[in-house]
Tab-separated table of C-alpha atoms in Angstrom:
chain	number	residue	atom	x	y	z
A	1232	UNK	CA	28.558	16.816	90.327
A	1233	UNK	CA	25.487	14.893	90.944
A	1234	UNK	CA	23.537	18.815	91.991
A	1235	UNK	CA	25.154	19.394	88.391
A	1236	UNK	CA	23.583	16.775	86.683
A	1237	UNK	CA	20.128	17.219	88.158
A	1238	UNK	CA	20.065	20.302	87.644
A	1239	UNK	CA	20.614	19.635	83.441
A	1240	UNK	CA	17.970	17.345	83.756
A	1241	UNK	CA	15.611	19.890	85.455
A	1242	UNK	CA	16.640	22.820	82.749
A	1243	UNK	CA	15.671	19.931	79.517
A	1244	UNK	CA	12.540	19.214	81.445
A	1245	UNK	CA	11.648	22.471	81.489
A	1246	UNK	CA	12.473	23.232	77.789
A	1247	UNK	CA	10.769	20.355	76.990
A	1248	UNK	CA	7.402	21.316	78.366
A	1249	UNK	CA	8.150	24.718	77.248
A	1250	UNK	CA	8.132	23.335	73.596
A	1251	UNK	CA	5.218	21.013	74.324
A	1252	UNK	CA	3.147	24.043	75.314
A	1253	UNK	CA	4.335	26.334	73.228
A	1254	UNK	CA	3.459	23.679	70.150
A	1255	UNK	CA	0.118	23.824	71.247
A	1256	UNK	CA	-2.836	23.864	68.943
A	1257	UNK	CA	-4.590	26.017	71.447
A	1258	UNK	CA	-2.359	28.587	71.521
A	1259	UNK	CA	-1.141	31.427	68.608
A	1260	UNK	CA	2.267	32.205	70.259
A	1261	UNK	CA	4.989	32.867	67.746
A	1262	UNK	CA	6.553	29.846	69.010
A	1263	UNK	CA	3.487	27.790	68.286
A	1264	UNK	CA	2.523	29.487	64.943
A	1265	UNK	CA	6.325	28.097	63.786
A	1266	UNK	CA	6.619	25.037	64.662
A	1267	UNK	CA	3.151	24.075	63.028
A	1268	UNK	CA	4.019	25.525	59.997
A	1269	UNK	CA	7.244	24.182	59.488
A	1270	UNK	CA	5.755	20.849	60.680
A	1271	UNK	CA	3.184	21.103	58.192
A	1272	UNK	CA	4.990	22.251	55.478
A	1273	UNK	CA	7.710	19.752	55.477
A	1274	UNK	CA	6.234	16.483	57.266
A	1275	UNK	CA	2.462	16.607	55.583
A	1276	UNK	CA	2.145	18.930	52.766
A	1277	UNK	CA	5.397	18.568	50.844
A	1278	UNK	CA	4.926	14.593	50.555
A	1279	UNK	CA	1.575	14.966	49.644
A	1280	UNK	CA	1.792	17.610	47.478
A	1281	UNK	CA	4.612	15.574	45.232
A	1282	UNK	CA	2.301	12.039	45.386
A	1283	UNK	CA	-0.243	14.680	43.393
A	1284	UNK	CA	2.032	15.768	41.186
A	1285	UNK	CA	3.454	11.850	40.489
A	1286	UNK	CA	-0.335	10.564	40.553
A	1287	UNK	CA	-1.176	13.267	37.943
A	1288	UNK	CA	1.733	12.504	35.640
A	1289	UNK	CA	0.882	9.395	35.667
A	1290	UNK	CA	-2.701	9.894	34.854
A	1291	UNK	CA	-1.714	11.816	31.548
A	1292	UNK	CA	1.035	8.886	30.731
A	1293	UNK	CA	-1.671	6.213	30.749
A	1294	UNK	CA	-4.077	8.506	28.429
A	1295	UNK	CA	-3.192	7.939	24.580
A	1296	UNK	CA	-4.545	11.049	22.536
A	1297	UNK	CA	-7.288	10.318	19.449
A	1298	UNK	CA	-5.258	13.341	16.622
A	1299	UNK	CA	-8.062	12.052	14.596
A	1300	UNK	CA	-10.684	13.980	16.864
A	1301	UNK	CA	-10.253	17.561	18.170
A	1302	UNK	CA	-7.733	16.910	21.355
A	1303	UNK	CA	-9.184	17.336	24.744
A	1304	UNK	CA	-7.784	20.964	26.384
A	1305	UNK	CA	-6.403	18.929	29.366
A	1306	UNK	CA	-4.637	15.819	28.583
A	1307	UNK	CA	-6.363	14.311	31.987
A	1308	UNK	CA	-9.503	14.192	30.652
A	1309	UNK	CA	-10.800	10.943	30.399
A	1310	UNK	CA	-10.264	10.223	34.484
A	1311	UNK	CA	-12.764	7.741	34.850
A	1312	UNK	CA	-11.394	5.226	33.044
A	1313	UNK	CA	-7.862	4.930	34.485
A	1314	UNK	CA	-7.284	4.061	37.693
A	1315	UNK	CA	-3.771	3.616	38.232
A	1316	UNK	CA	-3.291	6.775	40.005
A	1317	UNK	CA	-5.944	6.612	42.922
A	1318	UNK	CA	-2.856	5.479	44.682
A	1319	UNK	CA	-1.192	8.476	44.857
A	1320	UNK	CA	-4.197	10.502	45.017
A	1321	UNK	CA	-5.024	8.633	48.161
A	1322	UNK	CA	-1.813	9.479	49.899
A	1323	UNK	CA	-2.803	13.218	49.019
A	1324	UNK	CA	-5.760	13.162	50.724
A	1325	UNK	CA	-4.116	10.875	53.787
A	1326	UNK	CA	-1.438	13.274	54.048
A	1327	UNK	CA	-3.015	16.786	53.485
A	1328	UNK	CA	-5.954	15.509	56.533
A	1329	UNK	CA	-3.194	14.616	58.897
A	1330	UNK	CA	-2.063	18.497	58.077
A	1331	UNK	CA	-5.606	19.668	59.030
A	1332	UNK	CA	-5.954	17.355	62.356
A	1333	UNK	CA	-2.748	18.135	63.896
A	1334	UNK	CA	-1.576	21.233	63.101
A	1335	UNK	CA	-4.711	23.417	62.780
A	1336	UNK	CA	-3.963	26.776	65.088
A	1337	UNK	CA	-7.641	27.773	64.807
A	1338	UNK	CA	-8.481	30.776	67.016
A	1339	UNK	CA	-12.189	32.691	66.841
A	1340	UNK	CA	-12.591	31.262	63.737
A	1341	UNK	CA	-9.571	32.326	62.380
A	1342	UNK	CA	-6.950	29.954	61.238
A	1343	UNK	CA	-3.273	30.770	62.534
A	1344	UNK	CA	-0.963	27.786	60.391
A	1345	UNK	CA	-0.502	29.167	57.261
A	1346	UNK	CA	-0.689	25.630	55.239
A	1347	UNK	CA	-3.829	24.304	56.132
A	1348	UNK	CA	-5.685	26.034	53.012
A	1349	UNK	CA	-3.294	24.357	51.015
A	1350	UNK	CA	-4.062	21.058	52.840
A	1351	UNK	CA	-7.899	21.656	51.981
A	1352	UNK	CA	-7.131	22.542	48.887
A	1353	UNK	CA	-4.867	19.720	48.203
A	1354	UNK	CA	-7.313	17.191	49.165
A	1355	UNK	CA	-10.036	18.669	47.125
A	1356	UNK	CA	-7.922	18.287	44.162
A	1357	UNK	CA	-6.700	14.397	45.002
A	1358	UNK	CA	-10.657	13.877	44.693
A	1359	UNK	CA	-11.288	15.820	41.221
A	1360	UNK	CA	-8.697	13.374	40.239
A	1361	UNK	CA	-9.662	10.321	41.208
A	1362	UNK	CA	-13.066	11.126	39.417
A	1363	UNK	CA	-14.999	12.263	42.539
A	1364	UNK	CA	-16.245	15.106	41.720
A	1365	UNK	CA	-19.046	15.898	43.706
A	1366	UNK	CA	-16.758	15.560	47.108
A	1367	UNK	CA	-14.076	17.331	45.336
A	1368	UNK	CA	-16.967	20.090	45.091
A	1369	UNK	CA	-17.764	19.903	48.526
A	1370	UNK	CA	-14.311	20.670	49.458
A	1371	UNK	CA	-13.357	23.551	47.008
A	1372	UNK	CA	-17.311	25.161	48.092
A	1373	UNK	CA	-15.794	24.946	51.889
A	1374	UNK	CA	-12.393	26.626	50.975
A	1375	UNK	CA	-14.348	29.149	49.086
A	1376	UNK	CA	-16.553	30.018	52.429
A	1377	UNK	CA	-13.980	29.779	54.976
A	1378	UNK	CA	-11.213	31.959	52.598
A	1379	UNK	CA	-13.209	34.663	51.130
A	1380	UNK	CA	-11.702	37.344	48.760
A	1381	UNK	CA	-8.264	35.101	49.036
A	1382	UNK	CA	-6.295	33.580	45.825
A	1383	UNK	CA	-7.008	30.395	47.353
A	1384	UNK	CA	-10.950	31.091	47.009
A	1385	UNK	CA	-11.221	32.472	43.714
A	1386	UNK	CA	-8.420	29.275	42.788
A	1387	UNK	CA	-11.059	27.310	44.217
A	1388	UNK	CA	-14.239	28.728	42.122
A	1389	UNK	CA	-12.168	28.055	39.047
A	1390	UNK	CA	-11.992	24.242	39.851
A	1391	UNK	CA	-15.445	24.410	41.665
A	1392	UNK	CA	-16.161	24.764	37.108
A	1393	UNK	CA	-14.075	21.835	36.370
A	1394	UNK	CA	-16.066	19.891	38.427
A	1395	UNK	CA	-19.346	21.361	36.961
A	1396	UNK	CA	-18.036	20.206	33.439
A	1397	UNK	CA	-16.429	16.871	34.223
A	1398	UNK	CA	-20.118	16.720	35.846
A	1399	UNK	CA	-21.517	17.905	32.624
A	1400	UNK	CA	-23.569	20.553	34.499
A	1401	UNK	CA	-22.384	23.431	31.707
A	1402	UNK	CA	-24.868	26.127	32.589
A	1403	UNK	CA	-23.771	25.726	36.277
A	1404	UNK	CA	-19.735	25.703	35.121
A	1405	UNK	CA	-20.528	28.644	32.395
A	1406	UNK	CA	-22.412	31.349	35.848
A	1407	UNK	CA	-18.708	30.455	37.680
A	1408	UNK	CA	-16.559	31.334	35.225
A	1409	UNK	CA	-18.360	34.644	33.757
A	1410	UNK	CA	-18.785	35.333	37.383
A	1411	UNK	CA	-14.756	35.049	37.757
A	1412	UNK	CA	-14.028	37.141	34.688
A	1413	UNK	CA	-15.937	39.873	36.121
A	1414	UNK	CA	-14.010	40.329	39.289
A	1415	UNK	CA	-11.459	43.187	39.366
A	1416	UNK	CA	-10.128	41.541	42.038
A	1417	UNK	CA	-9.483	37.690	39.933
A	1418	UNK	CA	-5.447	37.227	40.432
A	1419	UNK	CA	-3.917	37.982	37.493
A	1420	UNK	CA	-1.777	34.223	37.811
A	1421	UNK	CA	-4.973	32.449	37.689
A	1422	UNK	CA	-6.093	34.124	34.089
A	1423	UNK	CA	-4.113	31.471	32.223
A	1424	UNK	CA	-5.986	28.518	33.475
A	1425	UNK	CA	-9.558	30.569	33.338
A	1426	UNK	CA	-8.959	30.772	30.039
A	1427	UNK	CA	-8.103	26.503	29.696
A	1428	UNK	CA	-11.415	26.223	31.263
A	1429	UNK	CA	-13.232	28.205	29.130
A	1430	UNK	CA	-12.012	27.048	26.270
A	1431	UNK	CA	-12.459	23.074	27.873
A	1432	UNK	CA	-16.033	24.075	28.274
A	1433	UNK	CA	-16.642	25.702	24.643
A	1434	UNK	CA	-15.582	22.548	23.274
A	1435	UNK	CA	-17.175	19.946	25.740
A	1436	UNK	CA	-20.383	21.995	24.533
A	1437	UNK	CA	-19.186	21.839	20.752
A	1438	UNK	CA	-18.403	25.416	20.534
A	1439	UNK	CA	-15.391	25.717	19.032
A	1440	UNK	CA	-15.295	29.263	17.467
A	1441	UNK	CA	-15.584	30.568	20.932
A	1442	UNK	CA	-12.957	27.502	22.297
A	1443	UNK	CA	-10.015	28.730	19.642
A	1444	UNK	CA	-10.152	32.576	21.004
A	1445	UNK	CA	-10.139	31.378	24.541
A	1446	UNK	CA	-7.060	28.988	23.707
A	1447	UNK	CA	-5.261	32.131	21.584
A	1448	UNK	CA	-5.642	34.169	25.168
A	1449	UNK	CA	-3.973	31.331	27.058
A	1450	UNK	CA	-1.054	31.427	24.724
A	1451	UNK	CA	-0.557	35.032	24.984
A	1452	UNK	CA	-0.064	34.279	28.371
A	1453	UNK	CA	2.087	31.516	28.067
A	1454	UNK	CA	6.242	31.813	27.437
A	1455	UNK	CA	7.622	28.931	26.742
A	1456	UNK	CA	6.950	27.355	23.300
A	1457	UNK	CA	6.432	23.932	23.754
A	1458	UNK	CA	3.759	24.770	26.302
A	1459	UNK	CA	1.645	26.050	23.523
A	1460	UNK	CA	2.166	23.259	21.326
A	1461	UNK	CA	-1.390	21.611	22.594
A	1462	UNK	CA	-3.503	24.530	22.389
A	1463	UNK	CA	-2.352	25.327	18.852
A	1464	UNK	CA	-2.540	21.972	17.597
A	1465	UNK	CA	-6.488	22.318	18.905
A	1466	UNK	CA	-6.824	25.488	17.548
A	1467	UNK	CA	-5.319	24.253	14.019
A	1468	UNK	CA	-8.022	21.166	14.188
A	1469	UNK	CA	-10.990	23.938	14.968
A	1470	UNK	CA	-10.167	25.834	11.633
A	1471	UNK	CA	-9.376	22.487	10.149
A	1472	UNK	CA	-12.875	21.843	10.745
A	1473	UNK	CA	-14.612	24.927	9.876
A	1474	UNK	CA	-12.776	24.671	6.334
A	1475	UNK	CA	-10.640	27.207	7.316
A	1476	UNK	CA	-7.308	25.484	5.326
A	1477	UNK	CA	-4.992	29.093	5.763
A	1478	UNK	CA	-5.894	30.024	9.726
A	1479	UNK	CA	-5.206	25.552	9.555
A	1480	UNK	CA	-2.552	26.170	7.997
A	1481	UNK	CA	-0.682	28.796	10.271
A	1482	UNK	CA	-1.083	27.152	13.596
A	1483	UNK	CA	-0.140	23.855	12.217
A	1484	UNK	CA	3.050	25.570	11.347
A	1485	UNK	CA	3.294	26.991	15.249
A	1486	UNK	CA	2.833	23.532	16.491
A	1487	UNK	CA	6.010	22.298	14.331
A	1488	UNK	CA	7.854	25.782	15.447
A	1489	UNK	CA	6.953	24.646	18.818
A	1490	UNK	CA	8.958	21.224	19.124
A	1491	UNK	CA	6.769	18.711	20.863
A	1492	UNK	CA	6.804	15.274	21.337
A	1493	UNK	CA	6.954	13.373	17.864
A	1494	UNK	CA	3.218	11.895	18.111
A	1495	UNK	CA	2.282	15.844	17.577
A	1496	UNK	CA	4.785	16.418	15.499
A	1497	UNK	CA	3.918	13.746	12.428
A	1498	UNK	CA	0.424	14.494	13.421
A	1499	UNK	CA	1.034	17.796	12.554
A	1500	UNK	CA	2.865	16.905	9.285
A	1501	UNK	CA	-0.023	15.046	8.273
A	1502	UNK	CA	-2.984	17.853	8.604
A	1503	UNK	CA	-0.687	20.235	7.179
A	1504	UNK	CA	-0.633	18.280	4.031
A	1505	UNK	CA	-4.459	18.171	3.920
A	1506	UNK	CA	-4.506	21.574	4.262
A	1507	UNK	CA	-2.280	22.389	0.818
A	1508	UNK	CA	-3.814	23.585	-2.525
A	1509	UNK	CA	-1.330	24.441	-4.925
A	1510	UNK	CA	0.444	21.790	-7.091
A	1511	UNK	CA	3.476	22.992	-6.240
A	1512	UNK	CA	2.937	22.939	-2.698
A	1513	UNK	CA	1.191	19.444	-3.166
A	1514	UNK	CA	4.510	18.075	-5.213
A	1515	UNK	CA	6.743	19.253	-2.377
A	1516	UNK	CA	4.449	17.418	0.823
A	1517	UNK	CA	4.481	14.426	-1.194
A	1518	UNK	CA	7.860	13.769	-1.742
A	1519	UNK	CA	8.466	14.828	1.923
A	1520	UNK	CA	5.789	11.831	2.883
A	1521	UNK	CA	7.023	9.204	0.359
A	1522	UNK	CA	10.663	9.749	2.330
A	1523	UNK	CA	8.901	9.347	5.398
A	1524	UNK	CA	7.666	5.989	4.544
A	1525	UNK	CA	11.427	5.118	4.217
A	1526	UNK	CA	12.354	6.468	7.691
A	1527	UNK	CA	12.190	3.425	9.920
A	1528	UNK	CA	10.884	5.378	12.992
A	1529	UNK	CA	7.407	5.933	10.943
A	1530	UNK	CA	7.234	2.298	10.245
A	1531	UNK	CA	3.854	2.560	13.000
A	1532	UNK	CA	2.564	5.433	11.286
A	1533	UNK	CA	2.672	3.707	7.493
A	1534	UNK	CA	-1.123	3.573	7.301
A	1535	UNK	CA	-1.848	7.310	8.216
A	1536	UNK	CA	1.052	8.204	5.530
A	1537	UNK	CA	-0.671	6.403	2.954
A	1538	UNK	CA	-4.424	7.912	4.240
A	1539	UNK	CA	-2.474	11.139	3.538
A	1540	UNK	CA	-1.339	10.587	0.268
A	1541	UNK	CA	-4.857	9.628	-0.601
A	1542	UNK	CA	-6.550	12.755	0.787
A	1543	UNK	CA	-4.134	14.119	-1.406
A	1544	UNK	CA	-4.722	12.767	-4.266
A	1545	UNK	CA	-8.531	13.716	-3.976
A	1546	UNK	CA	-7.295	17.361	-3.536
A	1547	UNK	CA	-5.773	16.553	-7.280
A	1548	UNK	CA	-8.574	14.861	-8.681
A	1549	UNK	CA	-6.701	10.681	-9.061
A	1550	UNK	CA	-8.762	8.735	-7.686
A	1551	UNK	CA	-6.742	5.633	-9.235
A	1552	UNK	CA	-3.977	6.867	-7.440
A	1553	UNK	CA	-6.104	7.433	-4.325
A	1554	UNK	CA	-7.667	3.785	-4.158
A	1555	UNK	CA	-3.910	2.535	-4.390
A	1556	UNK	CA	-2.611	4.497	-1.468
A	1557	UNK	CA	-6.081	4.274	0.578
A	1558	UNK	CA	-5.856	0.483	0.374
A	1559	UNK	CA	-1.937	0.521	1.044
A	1560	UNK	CA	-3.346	2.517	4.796
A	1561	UNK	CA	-5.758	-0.697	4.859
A	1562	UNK	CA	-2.827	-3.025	5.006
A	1563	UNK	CA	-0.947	-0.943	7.472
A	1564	UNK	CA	-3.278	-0.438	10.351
A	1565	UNK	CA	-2.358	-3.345	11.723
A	1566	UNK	CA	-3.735	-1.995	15.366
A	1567	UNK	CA	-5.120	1.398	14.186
A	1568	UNK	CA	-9.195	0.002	13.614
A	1569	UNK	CA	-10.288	3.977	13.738
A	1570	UNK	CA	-7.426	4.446	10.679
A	1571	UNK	CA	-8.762	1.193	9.022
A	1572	UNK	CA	-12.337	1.985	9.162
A	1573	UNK	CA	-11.554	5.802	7.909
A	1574	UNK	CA	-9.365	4.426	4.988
A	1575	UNK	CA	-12.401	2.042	4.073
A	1576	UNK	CA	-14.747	4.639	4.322
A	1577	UNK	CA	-12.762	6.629	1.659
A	1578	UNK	CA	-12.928	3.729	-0.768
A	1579	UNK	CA	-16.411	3.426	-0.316
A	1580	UNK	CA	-17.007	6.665	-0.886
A	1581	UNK	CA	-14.894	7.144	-4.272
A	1582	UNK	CA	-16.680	3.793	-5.564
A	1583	UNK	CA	-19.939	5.358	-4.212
A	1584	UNK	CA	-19.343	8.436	-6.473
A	1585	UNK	CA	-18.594	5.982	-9.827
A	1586	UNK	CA	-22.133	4.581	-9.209
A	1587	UNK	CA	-20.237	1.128	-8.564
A	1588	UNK	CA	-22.322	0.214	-5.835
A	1589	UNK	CA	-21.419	-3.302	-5.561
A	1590	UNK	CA	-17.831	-2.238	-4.573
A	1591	UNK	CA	-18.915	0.353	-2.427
A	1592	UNK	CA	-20.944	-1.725	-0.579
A	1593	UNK	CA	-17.964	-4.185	0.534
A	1594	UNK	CA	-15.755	-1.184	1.696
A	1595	UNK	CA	-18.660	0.486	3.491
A	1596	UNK	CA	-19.489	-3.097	5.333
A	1597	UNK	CA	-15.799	-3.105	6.250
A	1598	UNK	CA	-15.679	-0.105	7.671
A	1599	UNK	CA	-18.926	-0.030	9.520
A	1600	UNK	CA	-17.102	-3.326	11.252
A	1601	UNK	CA	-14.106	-1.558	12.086
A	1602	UNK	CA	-14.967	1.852	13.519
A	1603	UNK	CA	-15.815	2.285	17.011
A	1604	UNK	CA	-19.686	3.234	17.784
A	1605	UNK	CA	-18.173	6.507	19.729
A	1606	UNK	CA	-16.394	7.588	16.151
A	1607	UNK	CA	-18.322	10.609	14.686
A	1608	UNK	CA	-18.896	9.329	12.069
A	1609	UNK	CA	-20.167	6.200	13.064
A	1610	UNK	CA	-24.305	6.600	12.379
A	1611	UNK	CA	-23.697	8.584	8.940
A	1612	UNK	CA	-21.790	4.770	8.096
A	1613	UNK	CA	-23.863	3.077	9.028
A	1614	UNK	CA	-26.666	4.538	7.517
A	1615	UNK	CA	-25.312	4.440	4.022
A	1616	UNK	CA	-24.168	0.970	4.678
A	1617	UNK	CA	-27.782	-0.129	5.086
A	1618	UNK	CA	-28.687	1.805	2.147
A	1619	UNK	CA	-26.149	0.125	0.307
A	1620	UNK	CA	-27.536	-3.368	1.164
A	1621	UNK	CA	-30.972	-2.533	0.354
A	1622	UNK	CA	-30.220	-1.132	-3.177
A	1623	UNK	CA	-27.444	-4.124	-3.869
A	1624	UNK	CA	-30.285	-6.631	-2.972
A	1625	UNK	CA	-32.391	-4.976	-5.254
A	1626	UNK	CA	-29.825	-4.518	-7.890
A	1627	UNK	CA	-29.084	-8.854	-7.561
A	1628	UNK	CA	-32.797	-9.228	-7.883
A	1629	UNK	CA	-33.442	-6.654	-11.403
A	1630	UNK	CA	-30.109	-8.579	-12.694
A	1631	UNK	CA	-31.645	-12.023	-12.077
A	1632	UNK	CA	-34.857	-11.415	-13.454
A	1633	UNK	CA	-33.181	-10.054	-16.599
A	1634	UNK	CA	-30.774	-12.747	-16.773
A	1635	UNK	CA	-33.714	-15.243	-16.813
A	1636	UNK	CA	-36.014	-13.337	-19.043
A	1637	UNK	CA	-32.934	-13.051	-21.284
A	1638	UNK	CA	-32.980	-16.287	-20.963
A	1639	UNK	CA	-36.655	-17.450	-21.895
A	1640	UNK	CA	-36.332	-15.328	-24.666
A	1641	UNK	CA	-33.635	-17.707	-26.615
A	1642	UNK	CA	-34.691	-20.348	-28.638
A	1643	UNK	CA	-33.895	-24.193	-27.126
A	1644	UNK	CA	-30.055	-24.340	-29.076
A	1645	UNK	CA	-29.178	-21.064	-27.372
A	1646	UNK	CA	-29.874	-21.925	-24.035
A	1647	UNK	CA	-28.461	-25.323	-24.419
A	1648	UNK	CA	-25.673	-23.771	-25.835
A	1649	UNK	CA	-24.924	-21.183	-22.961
A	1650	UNK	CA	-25.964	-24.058	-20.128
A	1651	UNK	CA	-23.388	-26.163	-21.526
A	1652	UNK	CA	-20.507	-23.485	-21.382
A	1653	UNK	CA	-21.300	-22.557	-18.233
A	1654	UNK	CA	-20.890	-26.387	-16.946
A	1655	UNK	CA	-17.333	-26.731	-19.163
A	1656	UNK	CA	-16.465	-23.479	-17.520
A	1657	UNK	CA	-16.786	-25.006	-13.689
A	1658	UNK	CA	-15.191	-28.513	-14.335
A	1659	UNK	CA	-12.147	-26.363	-15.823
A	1660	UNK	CA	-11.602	-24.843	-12.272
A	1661	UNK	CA	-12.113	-28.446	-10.899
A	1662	UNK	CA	-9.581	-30.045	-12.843
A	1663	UNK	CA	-6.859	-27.106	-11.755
A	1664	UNK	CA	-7.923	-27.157	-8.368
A	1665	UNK	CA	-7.510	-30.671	-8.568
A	1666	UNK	CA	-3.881	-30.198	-10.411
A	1667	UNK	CA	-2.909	-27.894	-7.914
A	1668	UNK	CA	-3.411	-30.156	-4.860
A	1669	UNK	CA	-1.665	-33.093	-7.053
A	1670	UNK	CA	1.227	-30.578	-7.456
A	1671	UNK	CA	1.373	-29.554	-3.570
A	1672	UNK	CA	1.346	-33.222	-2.673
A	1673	UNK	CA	3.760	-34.125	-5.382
A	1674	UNK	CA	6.198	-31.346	-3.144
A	1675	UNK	CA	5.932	-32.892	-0.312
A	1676	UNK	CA	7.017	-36.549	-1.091
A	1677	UNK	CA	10.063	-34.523	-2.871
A	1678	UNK	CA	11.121	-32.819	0.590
């Protein structure tokens, strides 16, 4: 019995340095090759790969989209300033390098554990999201040397552009990407996302012609509906802009055909009415928006509602009904300072346009104060808002001198006469002021 048992103990010895050989990184057995792998792929690289994919969610729930500017292509745009995420991107990197240092079956420089191109390639990406681009470069240049004519290098060239725009080095992210397109052998899978980057590029560079038929290809490519959404919505703002109101008009109808979240759906509502000519057509959007404004779920949205009904109404020519519904958007953007300023800088304009430059000039100071230096059209305000101020001052000055030649022109009666109802008129407001406090106080005992 006791032969027996030492003889067990011999056999798991021996199994167990079998297995501690055979799991050597020195060695390419198929033994070796296996367990590394699996190791890798379950113990490193899955968990790492999933703190990404949390980290980058996220990322895109803390960013709040501007619909008032042409969206960003990728929602993760503005990485810099959030930071909540690093986190997650950190245990990426953390796990993915423990991948590389453990399990790395590398042979004559050739590389026999099958996930350890993902590692690189996951840590390259945990940098481009934390904002570090120029290491995240490093890393996706590396995987592009060591994995030549691979899906993993060409994967890699395509990112090795995202840094070059995030590090607003176009020219250098423009040479990758024609470069890319060129090769017969680009995977077919990664022609999507080429076309994202060109169109991210076109429009960091302000070239949005080119940006809208880069975004059409990706949706051609893309099946499900709601993952178009985006990319129409951008491509309904680029005509939007160009003047373009029937192209606007189309993929603003795609976006709603596409179901996204509400945010882009109201958005959407809202452009589309901008984008309406006929008064029948006009009739129909309004009533649709004046039921909106009873819907208690668009109780945040009031002010845009009202902005809406006011671009409208300058479509139709009413200004009167225009100043009522652009200051009703005033007195809704409670939070919204971007909607304030814009709804301002409508009433300044319409006042501008009636040569009432007094007015104007109070709802151009307003919303010079309330939009954000970044806002396009932040130095075109504030240039007419000086303007305004220099021609009101001059305007106060002409109407004083006239008012006093006016007056040195009336014989000694006259003046006396219009001195003396002037003084009558201010100790009438005294004397109700003065009643009106009397009454408040009178109140108060009462209670």
């Amino acid at each position: 019995m006791k032969e027996k048992t030492g003889n067990n103990k011999l056999i798991l010895l021996l199994i167990g340095v079998f297995l501690i050989s055979s799991c050597s990184t020195n060695k390419k057995t198929y033994v070796s090759r296996k367990y590394h792998d699996i190791t890798s792929k379950y113990n490193g690289y899955f968990n790492g790969k999933e703190s990404l994919k949390y980290g980058i969610k996220k990322l895109e729930e803390s960013q709040t989209d501007d619909y008032l500017n042409i969206l960003p292509v990728f929602k993760h745009s503005e990485i810099i300033t959030s930071k909540s995420h690093h986190s997650y991107m950190d245990k990426s990197i953390q796990k993915a390098s423990v991948v590389i240092q453990n399990h790395s079956i590398n042979i004559r420089n050739k590389e026999y554990c099958k996930w350890i191109d993902d590692s690189y390639f996951l840590v390259a990406k945990a940098y481009y999201f934390k904002g570090e681009y120029i290491e995240a470069k490093k890393t996706f240049d590396f995987i592009k040397n060591k994995y030549k004519k691979t899906e993993i290098a060409f994967e890699s060239q395509l990112w090795t552009a995202k840094c070059y725009i995030a590090l607003k080095d176009y020219y250098s992210a423009e040479n990758i990407l024609d470069e890319l397109q060129s090769k017969k052998k680009f995977p077919e899978k990664l022609n999507k996302e080429l076309h994202l980057t060109f169109a991210d590029l076109y429009i960091k560079q302000e070239i949005f012609s080119n940006a809208a038929d880069e975004l059409k290809s990706a949706c051609n490519l893309i099946k499900r509906k709601n993952k178009k959404a985006r990319y129409y919505y951008i491509i309904a703002q680029i005509y939007q802009d160009a003047g373009n109101s029937k192209q606007s008009k189309k993929y603003f109808e795609l976006v709603l055909e596409s179901s996204p979240e509400y945010e882009m759906v109201f958005n959407a509502k809202m452009n589309l009415a901008r984008t309406l000519r006929t008064k029948k057509d006009l009739n129909q959007m309004k009533e649709k928006l004046l039921k909106m404004i009873k819907d208690e779920k668009n109780i945040d949205y009031l002010d845009q509602i009202y902005y809406t009904l006011g671009e409208m109404n300058i479509i139709e020519k009413d200004s009167i009904k225009a100043i009522e519904n652009y200051n009703l958007s005033t007195k809704y953007s409670v939070e919204n300072n971007i909607q304030k300023s814009l709804s301002f800088l409508q009433l300044g304009q319409i006042y501008y346009n009636k040569s009432e430059y007094f007015t104007s000039k109070i709802f151009y100071d307003s919303s010079y104060n309330f939009m954000p230096e970044t806002h396009q059209f932040y130095e075109r305000t504030k240039e007419i808002q000086e303007i305004l101020e220099q021609l009101v001052y001059h305007l106060n000055t002409i109407s004083l001198e006239d008012s006093l030649q006016n007056l040195a022109s009336m014989s000694e009666n006259e003046r006396k006469s219009i001195i003396q109802s002037i003084i009558a008129e201010v100790i009438k407001k005294e004397q109700e002021e003065l009643r009106a406090q009397q009454n408040r106080g009178t109140r108060g005992i009462i209670r």
